Amino acid sequence: MTDDPSRDRQDHAPVLTIRPAIVERNSRRVADRFDGDLVGVTKGVGGDPRVARAMVDGGATAIADSRLANLRRLGDRVDCDRYLLRPPMRHEIDAVVRNAEVSFQSEPSVLRATAAAASRRGVDHRIVLAVDVGDRREGVLLDDLASTLSIAAGIDGIEVAGVAAHTGSLNGVVPTAESVSRFVNCLERAEESISRQVPICSAGSSNTLGLCFDGDLPERVTQLRIGEAILLGTDPTTGEPLPGFETDAVVLSADVIECKAKPSAPTGPTGRDAFGESPTVEDRGVRDRAIVAMGRVDVPVEGLAPVREGVDVLGASSDHAVLDVTAVRESIRPGDSLTFELDYGALARSAASPYVATAYE
Ligand SMILES: *Cc1c(COP(=O)(O)O)cnc(C)c1O
């Protein structure tokens, strides 16, 4: 992949159009209302450096991504700390201390290896201890926070910068005022056991903004890590737009390759489709249907919301998405381009598809 995929692929549909000015404005909407450090999360757009820069211009003080490859892509194109959000794989630890100033960690053995790598290379490296406050993805349990923090504090070669809670991503757990207080209380007890305070108390991701905007975050919370709210303007707990945020910072467009009136129901015996599903189709008579040159290889089409009124996504195979366009006022023709807003899964997957170009406007 070249640094600027838009340059060599802009003639090819589908295209992910990124609007850095909107990324910047959405970032500002968070930064203005949170009395702490905003960390911009770029994993939804594959660590796109222009998005990272727009986040920083909008008030982010650091950039975070779950993939080291994305942080590497970022390089020194942003003048701030880079966080690796996913605890490192053993074989990447050497590269982690070279390409990230801060890494999330949850395993003492990996912490030791990270410290050894940082010492070997003579670089400063800070770690943030990931804490599982209930979503049951990565992190030490609250009961183990004090003991693990004290182990981490005793390891030479790394600096323990703080702790981070994350919820929502695996099991949809929503942070509450009570759960955040419990996290903060555990941190304060753990700090007593190591006889010092850590600078970073990172309370969560976009699903924590509701608490933040309602004034329900304890003062001890010093950091939020925000991707979705900035990139899509939505609250992950509901999928609904956050009041005042813009939802079109990134959109996906694809070209129409066929448009015909066809019966909506298939003819002939049916078995499983290309992806092993057995779809049921409602017979709505003859409908205007458009096919766009984009399919499941590029994006999970359930995550698309057509911008043009009257367009309905019916389904997709690997390389074709089929739309009902009967209710569209103007006629749609081959060669037209149709645009879609995306949910987080659709954004992250399309940004990672080698067939999807990136453009900036
Ligand atoms: C993805 C991720 C975030 C950002 O989540 P959003 O919902 O996009 O704001 C923050 N922290 C961690 C650990 C993550 O994996």
mmCIF file of C-alpha atoms and ligand atoms in Angstrom:
data_model
loop_
_atom_site.group_PDB
_atom_site.id
_atom_site.type_symbol
_atom_site.label_atom_id
_atom_site.label_comp_id
_atom_site.label_asym_id
_atom_site.label_seq_id
_atom_site.Cartn_x
_atom_site.Cartn_y
_atom_site.Cartn_z
ATOM 1 C CA MET A 1 0.000 0.000 0.000
ATOM 2 C CA THR A 2 1.335 3.439 -0.823
ATOM 3 C CA ASP A 3 1.062 6.296 1.649
ATOM 4 C CA ASP A 4 -1.637 7.963 -0.365
ATOM 5 C CA PRO A 5 -3.966 5.326 -1.756
ATOM 6 C CA SER A 6 -6.200 8.005 -3.263
ATOM 7 C CA ARG A 7 -3.480 8.897 -5.747
ATOM 8 C CA ASP A 8 -3.179 5.557 -7.482
ATOM 9 C CA ARG A 9 -6.683 4.247 -6.918
ATOM 10 C CA GLN A 10 -8.962 7.209 -7.286
ATOM 11 C CA ASP A 11 -10.271 6.025 -10.646
ATOM 12 C CA HIS A 12 -11.582 2.839 -9.132
ATOM 13 C CA ALA A 13 -14.849 2.515 -7.291
ATOM 14 C CA PRO A 14 -15.777 1.938 -4.488
ATOM 15 C CA VAL A 15 -14.368 5.010 -2.805
ATOM 16 C CA LEU A 16 -14.237 5.892 0.860
ATOM 17 C CA THR A 17 -14.439 9.677 1.019
ATOM 18 C CA ILE A 18 -12.916 11.204 4.133
ATOM 19 C CA ARG A 19 -13.704 14.797 5.127
ATOM 20 C CA PRO A 20 -10.959 15.899 7.515
ATOM 21 C CA ALA A 21 -12.732 19.187 8.326
ATOM 22 C CA ILE A 22 -15.655 17.222 9.778
ATOM 23 C CA VAL A 23 -13.289 14.904 11.673
ATOM 24 C CA GLU A 24 -11.741 18.025 13.160
ATOM 25 C CA ARG A 25 -15.115 19.539 14.110
ATOM 26 C CA ASN A 26 -16.360 16.310 15.734
ATOM 27 C CA SER A 27 -13.077 16.058 17.674
ATOM 28 C CA ARG A 28 -13.536 19.614 18.857
ATOM 29 C CA ARG A 29 -17.065 18.758 20.046
ATOM 30 C CA VAL A 30 -15.555 16.144 22.379
ATOM 31 C CA ALA A 31 -12.502 18.165 23.424
ATOM 32 C CA ASP A 32 -14.622 21.212 24.319
ATOM 33 C CA ARG A 33 -16.866 19.208 26.614
ATOM 34 C CA PHE A 34 -14.350 16.945 28.354
ATOM 35 C CA ASP A 35 -12.112 18.385 31.019
ATOM 36 C CA GLY A 36 -9.197 16.039 30.322
ATOM 37 C CA ASP A 37 -7.118 14.551 27.519
ATOM 38 C CA LEU A 38 -8.795 13.367 24.343
ATOM 39 C CA VAL A 39 -7.056 10.460 22.624
ATOM 40 C CA GLY A 40 -8.194 10.130 19.005
ATOM 41 C CA VAL A 41 -8.666 6.502 17.891
ATOM 42 C CA THR A 42 -7.876 5.838 14.224
ATOM 43 C CA LYS A 43 -8.438 2.072 13.906
ATOM 44 C CA GLY A 44 -11.756 2.621 12.096
ATOM 45 C CA VAL A 45 -9.845 4.172 9.189
ATOM 46 C CA GLY A 46 -6.725 1.997 9.216
ATOM 47 C CA GLY A 47 -4.640 4.642 10.984
ATOM 48 C CA ASP A 48 -5.151 7.190 8.208
ATOM 49 C CA PRO A 49 -2.576 9.958 8.855
ATOM 50 C CA ARG A 50 -4.840 12.769 7.600
ATOM 51 C CA VAL A 51 -7.588 11.661 9.944
ATOM 52 C CA ALA A 52 -5.082 11.546 12.803
ATOM 53 C CA ARG A 53 -3.922 15.059 11.985
ATOM 54 C CA ALA A 54 -7.509 16.328 11.847
ATOM 55 C CA MET A 55 -8.140 14.773 15.279
ATOM 56 C CA VAL A 56 -5.093 16.539 16.663
ATOM 57 C CA ASP A 57 -6.186 19.817 15.035
ATOM 58 C CA GLY A 58 -9.543 19.282 16.757
ATOM 59 C CA GLY A 59 -7.963 19.007 20.196
ATOM 60 C CA ALA A 60 -6.760 15.400 20.552
ATOM 61 C CA THR A 61 -3.508 15.223 22.526
ATOM 62 C CA ALA A 62 -2.582 11.693 21.418
ATOM 63 C CA ILE A 63 -3.506 9.139 18.748
ATOM 64 C CA ALA A 64 -4.342 5.507 19.468
ATOM 65 C CA ASP A 65 -4.801 2.446 17.294
ATOM 66 C CA SER A 66 -5.160 -1.245 17.994
ATOM 67 C CA ARG A 67 -2.788 -2.274 15.187
ATOM 68 C CA LEU A 68 0.904 -1.637 15.177
ATOM 69 C CA ALA A 69 0.878 -1.499 11.361
ATOM 70 C CA ASN A 70 -1.420 1.527 11.590
ATOM 71 C CA LEU A 71 0.806 3.289 14.124
ATOM 72 C CA ARG A 72 3.763 2.616 11.873
ATOM 73 C CA ARG A 73 1.845 4.130 8.972
ATOM 74 C CA LEU A 74 1.305 7.184 11.154
ATOM 75 C CA GLY A 75 5.031 7.404 11.863
ATOM 76 C CA ASP A 76 6.011 10.899 12.869
ATOM 77 C CA ARG A 77 3.277 12.506 10.799
ATOM 78 C CA VAL A 78 1.547 13.543 13.974
ATOM 79 C CA ASP A 79 3.465 15.373 16.621
ATOM 80 C CA CYS A 80 2.028 13.580 19.655
ATOM 81 C CA ASP A 81 2.147 10.307 21.564
ATOM 82 C CA ARG A 82 1.022 7.167 19.754
ATOM 83 C CA TYR A 83 -0.799 4.554 21.827
ATOM 84 C CA LEU A 84 -1.040 0.881 20.952
ATOM 85 C CA LEU A 85 -4.521 -0.013 22.221
ATOM 86 C CA ARG A 86 -4.295 -3.780 21.887
ATOM 87 C CA PRO A 87 -1.874 -5.566 24.202
ATOM 88 C CA PRO A 88 1.155 -6.558 22.098
ATOM 89 C CA MET A 89 1.817 -9.917 20.498
ATOM 90 C CA ARG A 90 5.114 -11.291 21.737
ATOM 91 C CA HIS A 91 6.795 -11.141 18.355
ATOM 92 C CA GLU A 92 5.966 -7.479 17.834
ATOM 93 C CA ILE A 93 7.261 -6.144 21.150
ATOM 94 C CA ASP A 94 10.511 -4.844 19.692
ATOM 95 C CA ALA A 95 8.578 -2.930 17.047
ATOM 96 C CA VAL A 96 6.085 -1.695 19.648
ATOM 97 C CA VAL A 97 8.696 0.164 21.667
ATOM 98 C CA ARG A 98 10.002 1.725 18.456
ATOM 99 C CA ASN A 99 6.632 2.776 17.022
ATOM 100 C CA ALA A 100 4.496 3.566 20.060
ATOM 101 C CA GLU A 101 5.273 5.776 23.009
ATOM 102 C CA VAL A 102 2.572 4.064 25.080
ATOM 103 C CA SER A 103 1.141 0.533 24.994
ATOM 104 C CA PHE A 104 -1.871 -1.043 26.663
ATOM 105 C CA GLN A 105 -0.860 -4.139 28.619
ATOM 106 C CA SER A 106 -2.537 -6.852 30.622
ATOM 107 C CA GLU A 107 -0.009 -9.680 31.100
ATOM 108 C CA PRO A 108 2.967 -9.406 33.498
ATOM 109 C CA SER A 109 5.124 -11.613 31.245
ATOM 110 C CA VAL A 110 4.495 -9.304 28.289
ATOM 111 C CA LEU A 111 5.179 -6.272 30.478
ATOM 112 C CA ARG A 112 8.558 -7.742 31.397
ATOM 113 C CA ALA A 113 9.373 -8.458 27.765
ATOM 114 C CA THR A 114 8.314 -4.937 26.808
ATOM 115 C CA ALA A 115 10.521 -3.464 29.527
ATOM 116 C CA ALA A 116 13.435 -5.574 28.351
ATOM 117 C CA ALA A 117 12.918 -4.442 24.740
ATOM 118 C CA ALA A 118 12.732 -0.780 25.781
ATOM 119 C CA SER A 119 15.914 -1.105 27.851
ATOM 120 C CA ARG A 120 17.722 -2.895 25.033
ATOM 121 C CA ARG A 121 16.807 -0.140 22.613
ATOM 122 C CA GLY A 122 17.393 2.620 25.124
ATOM 123 C CA VAL A 123 13.938 4.136 24.553
ATOM 124 C CA ASP A 124 11.415 5.437 27.058
ATOM 125 C CA HIS A 125 8.219 3.458 26.983
ATOM 126 C CA ARG A 126 5.093 3.981 29.051
ATOM 127 C CA ILE A 127 2.412 1.408 29.696
ATOM 128 C CA VAL A 128 -1.246 1.668 30.530
ATOM 129 C CA LEU A 129 -2.732 -1.277 32.386
ATOM 130 C CA ALA A 130 -5.937 -2.449 30.717
ATOM 131 C CA VAL A 131 -8.716 -3.180 33.223
ATOM 132 C CA ASP A 132 -11.734 -5.400 32.559
ATOM 133 C CA VAL A 133 -14.608 -3.696 34.345
ATOM 134 C CA GLY A 134 -17.219 -6.083 32.967
ATOM 135 C CA ASP A 135 -17.133 -6.450 29.174
ATOM 136 C CA ARG A 136 -14.865 -9.530 29.497
ATOM 137 C CA ARG A 137 -12.489 -8.632 26.725
ATOM 138 C CA GLU A 138 -8.886 -7.691 27.609
ATOM 139 C CA GLY A 139 -7.632 -6.443 30.949
ATOM 140 C CA VAL A 140 -6.990 -7.417 34.532
ATOM 141 C CA LEU A 141 -10.056 -7.860 36.723
ATOM 142 C CA LEU A 142 -10.779 -5.099 39.243
ATOM 143 C CA ASP A 143 -9.873 -7.492 42.073
ATOM 144 C CA ASP A 144 -6.411 -7.919 40.564
ATOM 145 C CA LEU A 145 -5.778 -4.245 39.766
ATOM 146 C CA ALA A 146 -3.757 -3.420 42.889
ATOM 147 C CA SER A 147 -1.545 -6.519 42.710
ATOM 148 C CA THR A 148 -0.882 -6.176 38.963
ATOM 149 C CA LEU A 149 -0.195 -2.453 39.238
ATOM 150 C CA SER A 150 2.310 -3.149 41.948
ATOM 151 C CA ILE A 151 4.011 -5.838 39.822
ATOM 152 C CA ALA A 152 4.146 -3.376 36.897
ATOM 153 C CA ALA A 153 5.529 -0.607 39.101
ATOM 154 C CA GLY A 154 8.354 -2.929 40.142
ATOM 155 C CA ILE A 155 9.550 -3.636 36.590
ATOM 156 C CA ASP A 156 12.552 -1.564 35.465
ATOM 157 C CA GLY A 157 12.596 -0.247 31.934
ATOM 158 C CA ILE A 158 8.981 0.888 31.613
ATOM 159 C CA GLU A 159 6.975 3.625 33.238
ATOM 160 C CA VAL A 160 3.501 2.839 34.523
ATOM 161 C CA ALA A 161 1.499 5.744 33.118
ATOM 162 C CA GLY A 162 -1.950 4.667 34.202
ATOM 163 C CA VAL A 163 -4.956 2.440 33.840
ATOM 164 C CA ALA A 164 -7.727 2.150 31.279
ATOM 165 C CA ALA A 165 -11.208 0.674 31.390
ATOM 166 C CA HIS A 166 -12.856 -0.498 28.195
ATOM 167 C CA THR A 167 -16.404 -1.721 27.707
ATOM 168 C CA GLY A 168 -18.889 -2.272 24.943
ATOM 169 C CA SER A 169 -16.778 -3.824 22.218
ATOM 170 C CA LEU A 170 -17.368 -7.515 22.926
ATOM 171 C CA ASN A 171 -20.538 -7.792 24.982
ATOM 172 C CA GLY A 172 -22.036 -4.344 24.643
ATOM 173 C CA VAL A 173 -21.586 -3.505 28.332
ATOM 174 C CA VAL A 174 -22.491 0.154 28.877
ATOM 175 C CA PRO A 175 -20.519 2.172 31.435
ATOM 176 C CA THR A 176 -22.588 3.715 34.223
ATOM 177 C CA ALA A 177 -21.818 6.349 36.857
ATOM 178 C CA GLU A 178 -21.589 3.447 39.357
ATOM 179 C CA SER A 179 -19.239 1.314 37.270
ATOM 180 C CA VAL A 180 -16.920 4.260 36.592
ATOM 181 C CA SER A 181 -16.868 5.145 40.313
ATOM 182 C CA ARG A 182 -16.043 1.554 41.180
ATOM 183 C CA PHE A 183 -13.150 1.674 38.678
ATOM 184 C CA VAL A 184 -11.875 4.979 40.100
ATOM 185 C CA ASN A 185 -12.146 3.687 43.687
ATOM 186 C CA CYS A 186 -10.174 0.566 42.796
ATOM 187 C CA LEU A 187 -7.540 2.719 41.130
ATOM 188 C CA GLU A 188 -7.240 4.900 44.222
ATOM 189 C CA ARG A 189 -6.813 1.861 46.467
ATOM 190 C CA ALA A 190 -4.223 0.461 44.048
ATOM 191 C CA GLU A 191 -2.367 3.773 44.071
ATOM 192 C CA GLU A 192 -2.136 3.552 47.858
ATOM 193 C CA SER A 193 -0.579 0.132 47.537
ATOM 194 C CA ILE A 194 2.174 1.477 45.262
ATOM 195 C CA SER A 195 2.421 4.745 47.225
ATOM 196 C CA ARG A 196 2.081 6.971 44.208
ATOM 197 C CA GLN A 197 -0.498 8.312 41.820
ATOM 198 C CA VAL A 198 -0.490 7.468 38.128
ATOM 199 C CA PRO A 199 -1.206 10.275 35.675
ATOM 200 C CA ILE A 200 -3.661 8.496 33.377
ATOM 201 C CA CYS A 201 -7.113 7.331 34.396
ATOM 202 C CA SER A 202 -8.705 6.465 31.055
ATOM 203 C CA ALA A 203 -12.409 5.822 31.544
ATOM 204 C CA GLY A 204 -13.502 4.553 28.172
ATOM 205 C CA SER A 205 -14.416 5.055 24.570
ATOM 206 C CA SER A 206 -17.313 6.686 22.713
ATOM 207 C CA ASN A 207 -19.824 4.809 24.872
ATOM 208 C CA THR A 208 -18.622 6.914 27.841
ATOM 209 C CA LEU A 209 -19.513 10.242 26.226
ATOM 210 C CA GLY A 210 -23.095 10.138 27.492
ATOM 211 C CA LEU A 211 -21.767 10.149 31.082
ATOM 212 C CA CYS A 212 -19.259 12.837 30.180
ATOM 213 C CA PHE A 213 -21.837 15.149 28.607
ATOM 214 C CA ASP A 214 -24.200 14.626 31.566
ATOM 215 C CA GLY A 215 -21.437 15.654 33.989
ATOM 216 C CA ASP A 216 -21.381 12.173 35.519
ATOM 217 C CA LEU A 217 -17.662 11.397 35.157
ATOM 218 C CA PRO A 218 -15.612 11.583 38.352
ATOM 219 C CA GLU A 219 -12.907 14.277 38.354
ATOM 220 C CA ARG A 220 -10.234 11.611 38.674
ATOM 221 C CA VAL A 221 -10.922 10.577 35.049
ATOM 222 C CA THR A 222 -8.158 12.221 33.036
ATOM 223 C CA GLN A 223 -8.604 10.657 29.611
ATOM 224 C CA LEU A 224 -11.129 9.421 27.048
ATOM 225 C CA ARG A 225 -10.235 7.419 23.938
ATOM 226 C CA ILE A 226 -12.630 8.281 21.146
ATOM 227 C CA GLY A 227 -13.004 6.794 17.666
ATOM 228 C CA GLU A 228 -16.621 6.232 16.643
ATOM 229 C CA ALA A 229 -18.065 9.521 17.900
ATOM 230 C CA ILE A 230 -15.463 11.442 15.916
ATOM 231 C CA LEU A 231 -15.503 9.319 12.754
ATOM 232 C CA LEU A 232 -19.243 8.608 12.563
ATOM 233 C CA GLY A 233 -20.868 11.031 15.002
ATOM 234 C CA THR A 234 -22.743 8.148 16.617
ATOM 235 C CA ASP A 235 -23.141 6.707 20.098
ATOM 236 C CA PRO A 236 -22.132 3.021 19.932
ATOM 237 C CA THR A 237 -24.570 2.038 22.680
ATOM 238 C CA THR A 238 -27.543 3.037 20.508
ATOM 239 C CA GLY A 239 -26.137 3.546 17.011
ATOM 240 C CA GLU A 240 -27.934 6.895 17.037
ATOM 241 C CA PRO A 241 -26.270 10.212 16.150
ATOM 242 C CA LEU A 242 -24.889 12.164 19.107
ATOM 243 C CA PRO A 243 -26.694 15.504 19.365
ATOM 244 C CA GLY A 244 -24.714 18.195 17.550
ATOM 245 C CA PHE A 245 -22.265 15.754 15.915
ATOM 246 C CA GLU A 246 -21.890 15.311 12.140
ATOM 247 C CA THR A 247 -22.426 11.814 10.738
ATOM 248 C CA ASP A 248 -20.808 12.237 7.325
ATOM 249 C CA ALA A 249 -17.108 12.592 8.094
ATOM 250 C CA VAL A 250 -16.585 9.381 6.123
ATOM 251 C CA VAL A 251 -18.897 8.035 3.393
ATOM 252 C CA LEU A 252 -18.619 5.165 0.919
ATOM 253 C CA SER A 253 -19.608 5.466 -2.752
ATOM 254 C CA ALA A 254 -19.974 2.833 -5.438
ATOM 255 C CA ASP A 255 -20.900 2.860 -9.109
ATOM 256 C CA VAL A 256 -24.167 1.583 -10.510
ATOM 257 C CA ILE A 257 -23.480 -1.132 -13.111
ATOM 258 C CA GLU A 258 -27.054 -2.232 -13.817
ATOM 259 C CA CYS A 259 -30.515 -0.785 -13.311
ATOM 260 C CA LYS A 260 -33.610 -2.716 -14.364
ATOM 261 C CA ALA A 261 -37.191 -3.420 -13.386
ATOM 262 C CA LYS A 262 -37.265 -7.045 -12.155
ATOM 263 C CA PRO A 263 -39.570 -9.283 -10.163
ATOM 264 C CA SER A 264 -38.534 -9.049 -6.517
ATOM 265 C CA ALA A 265 -38.946 -12.790 -5.899
ATOM 266 C CA PRO A 266 -36.480 -15.314 -7.346
ATOM 267 C CA THR A 267 -37.633 -17.927 -9.851
ATOM 268 C CA GLY A 268 -36.553 -21.546 -9.427
ATOM 269 C CA PRO A 269 -35.751 -23.801 -6.495
ATOM 270 C CA THR A 270 -33.507 -22.142 -3.890
ATOM 271 C CA GLY A 271 -30.666 -23.428 -1.751
ATOM 272 C CA ARG A 272 -27.974 -21.599 0.172
ATOM 273 C CA ASP A 273 -26.567 -18.322 -1.131
ATOM 274 C CA ALA A 274 -22.886 -17.511 -1.760
ATOM 275 C CA PHE A 275 -22.287 -17.026 1.965
ATOM 276 C CA GLY A 276 -24.100 -20.134 3.190
ATOM 277 C CA GLU A 277 -27.291 -18.307 4.155
ATOM 278 C CA SER A 278 -30.816 -19.151 3.064
ATOM 279 C CA PRO A 279 -32.425 -15.769 2.510
ATOM 280 C CA THR A 280 -36.166 -15.300 2.499
ATOM 281 C CA VAL A 281 -37.441 -12.737 0.034
ATOM 282 C CA GLU A 282 -40.736 -10.942 0.219
ATOM 283 C CA ASP A 283 -42.589 -10.868 -3.116
ATOM 284 C CA ARG A 284 -43.254 -7.189 -3.714
ATOM 285 C CA GLY A 285 -43.971 -7.562 -7.414
ATOM 286 C CA VAL A 286 -41.859 -5.885 -10.057
ATOM 287 C CA ARG A 287 -39.400 -3.349 -8.586
ATOM 288 C CA ASP A 288 -36.685 -1.063 -9.922
ATOM 289 C CA ARG A 289 -33.421 -2.621 -8.882
ATOM 290 C CA ALA A 290 -29.896 -1.247 -9.150
ATOM 291 C CA ILE A 291 -26.672 -3.166 -8.766
ATOM 292 C CA VAL A 292 -23.565 -1.375 -7.527
ATOM 293 C CA ALA A 293 -20.017 -2.630 -8.048
ATOM 294 C CA MET A 294 -19.313 -3.384 -4.417
ATOM 295 C CA GLY A 295 -19.960 -6.464 -2.322
ATOM 296 C CA ARG A 296 -19.269 -8.334 0.886
ATOM 297 C CA VAL A 297 -15.584 -8.530 0.051
ATOM 298 C CA ASP A 298 -15.539 -4.751 0.435
ATOM 299 C CA VAL A 299 -18.029 -4.095 3.202
ATOM 300 C CA PRO A 300 -20.706 -5.794 5.363
ATOM 301 C CA VAL A 301 -23.653 -4.253 3.490
ATOM 302 C CA GLU A 302 -25.986 -4.421 6.527
ATOM 303 C CA GLY A 303 -23.881 -1.570 7.916
ATOM 304 C CA LEU A 304 -24.696 0.779 5.025
ATOM 305 C CA ALA A 305 -27.277 3.563 5.100
ATOM 306 C CA PRO A 306 -27.961 5.003 1.626
ATOM 307 C CA VAL A 307 -27.744 8.792 1.542
ATOM 308 C CA ARG A 308 -30.167 9.116 -1.398
ATOM 309 C CA GLU A 309 -33.777 9.009 -0.246
ATOM 310 C CA GLY A 310 -35.720 5.959 -1.424
ATOM 311 C CA VAL A 311 -32.739 3.609 -1.802
ATOM 312 C CA ASP A 312 -32.995 0.330 0.094
ATOM 313 C CA VAL A 313 -30.155 -2.211 0.349
ATOM 314 C CA LEU A 314 -31.611 -5.661 -0.451
ATOM 315 C CA GLY A 315 -28.492 -7.769 -0.119
ATOM 316 C CA ALA A 316 -25.118 -8.552 -1.581
ATOM 317 C CA SER A 317 -22.844 -11.291 -2.802
ATOM 318 C CA SER A 318 -19.035 -11.038 -2.859
ATOM 319 C CA ASP A 319 -18.875 -8.314 -5.462
ATOM 320 C CA HIS A 320 -22.436 -7.103 -6.149
ATOM 321 C CA ALA A 321 -24.780 -5.181 -3.877
ATOM 322 C CA VAL A 322 -28.423 -5.113 -4.971
ATOM 323 C CA LEU A 323 -30.576 -2.096 -4.157
ATOM 324 C CA ASP A 324 -34.284 -1.392 -4.470
ATOM 325 C CA VAL A 325 -34.525 2.054 -6.038
ATOM 326 C CA THR A 326 -38.243 2.089 -6.911
ATOM 327 C CA ALA A 327 -38.921 4.937 -4.484
ATOM 328 C CA VAL A 328 -36.138 7.158 -5.828
ATOM 329 C CA ARG A 329 -37.505 10.243 -7.588
ATOM 330 C CA GLU A 330 -34.897 10.845 -10.237
ATOM 331 C CA SER A 331 -33.993 7.911 -12.451
ATOM 332 C CA ILE A 332 -30.829 6.006 -11.654
ATOM 333 C CA ARG A 333 -28.600 4.871 -14.512
ATOM 334 C CA PRO A 334 -25.477 2.802 -15.012
ATOM 335 C CA GLY A 335 -22.490 5.046 -14.366
ATOM 336 C CA ASP A 336 -24.183 6.913 -11.512
ATOM 337 C CA SER A 337 -22.448 6.845 -8.175
ATOM 338 C CA LEU A 338 -24.427 6.120 -4.999
ATOM 339 C CA THR A 339 -23.244 7.150 -1.555
ATOM 340 C CA PHE A 340 -23.729 5.459 1.813
ATOM 341 C CA GLU A 341 -23.105 6.366 5.425
ATOM 342 C CA LEU A 342 -21.554 3.536 7.433
ATOM 343 C CA ASP A 343 -21.718 1.955 10.835
ATOM 344 C CA TYR A 344 -18.476 1.133 12.632
ATOM 345 C CA GLY A 345 -18.110 -2.390 11.238
ATOM 346 C CA ALA A 346 -18.743 -1.185 7.696
ATOM 347 C CA LEU A 347 -16.263 1.639 8.144
ATOM 348 C CA ALA A 348 -13.473 -0.490 9.589
ATOM 349 C CA ARG A 349 -13.892 -3.278 7.038
ATOM 350 C CA SER A 350 -14.170 -1.033 3.975
ATOM 351 C CA ALA A 351 -11.170 1.016 5.121
ATOM 352 C CA ALA A 352 -9.213 -2.252 5.248
ATOM 353 C CA SER A 353 -10.377 -3.585 1.871
ATOM 354 C CA PRO A 354 -7.659 -3.424 -0.785
ATOM 355 C CA TYR A 355 -10.369 -2.810 -3.395
ATOM 356 C CA VAL A 356 -11.665 0.353 -1.744
ATOM 357 C CA ALA A 357 -9.930 3.603 -2.656
ATOM 358 C CA THR A 358 -9.622 6.561 -0.327
ATOM 359 C CA ALA A 359 -10.342 10.127 -1.338
ATOM 360 C CA TYR A 360 -10.266 13.322 0.709
ATOM 361 C CA GLU A 361 -12.565 16.291 0.317
HETATM 362 C C1 LIG B 1 -11.632 0.713 19.751
HETATM 363 C C2 LIG B 1 -11.180 1.112 21.088
HETATM 364 C C3 LIG B 1 -11.448 2.420 21.540
HETATM 365 C C4 LIG B 1 -12.288 3.402 20.749
HETATM 366 O O1 LIG B 1 -13.629 2.991 20.726
HETATM 367 P P1 LIG B 1 -14.772 3.871 20.010
HETATM 368 O O2 LIG B 1 -16.040 3.194 20.361
HETATM 369 O O3 LIG B 1 -14.477 3.829 18.549
HETATM 370 O O4 LIG B 1 -14.684 5.250 20.554
HETATM 371 C C5 LIG B 1 -10.942 2.778 22.780
HETATM 372 N N1 LIG B 1 -10.232 1.903 23.534
HETATM 373 C C6 LIG B 1 -9.969 0.644 23.128
HETATM 374 C C7 LIG B 1 -9.168 -0.264 24.026
HETATM 375 C C8 LIG B 1 -10.440 0.209 21.907
HETATM 376 O O5 LIG B 1 -10.191 -1.062 21.519
#
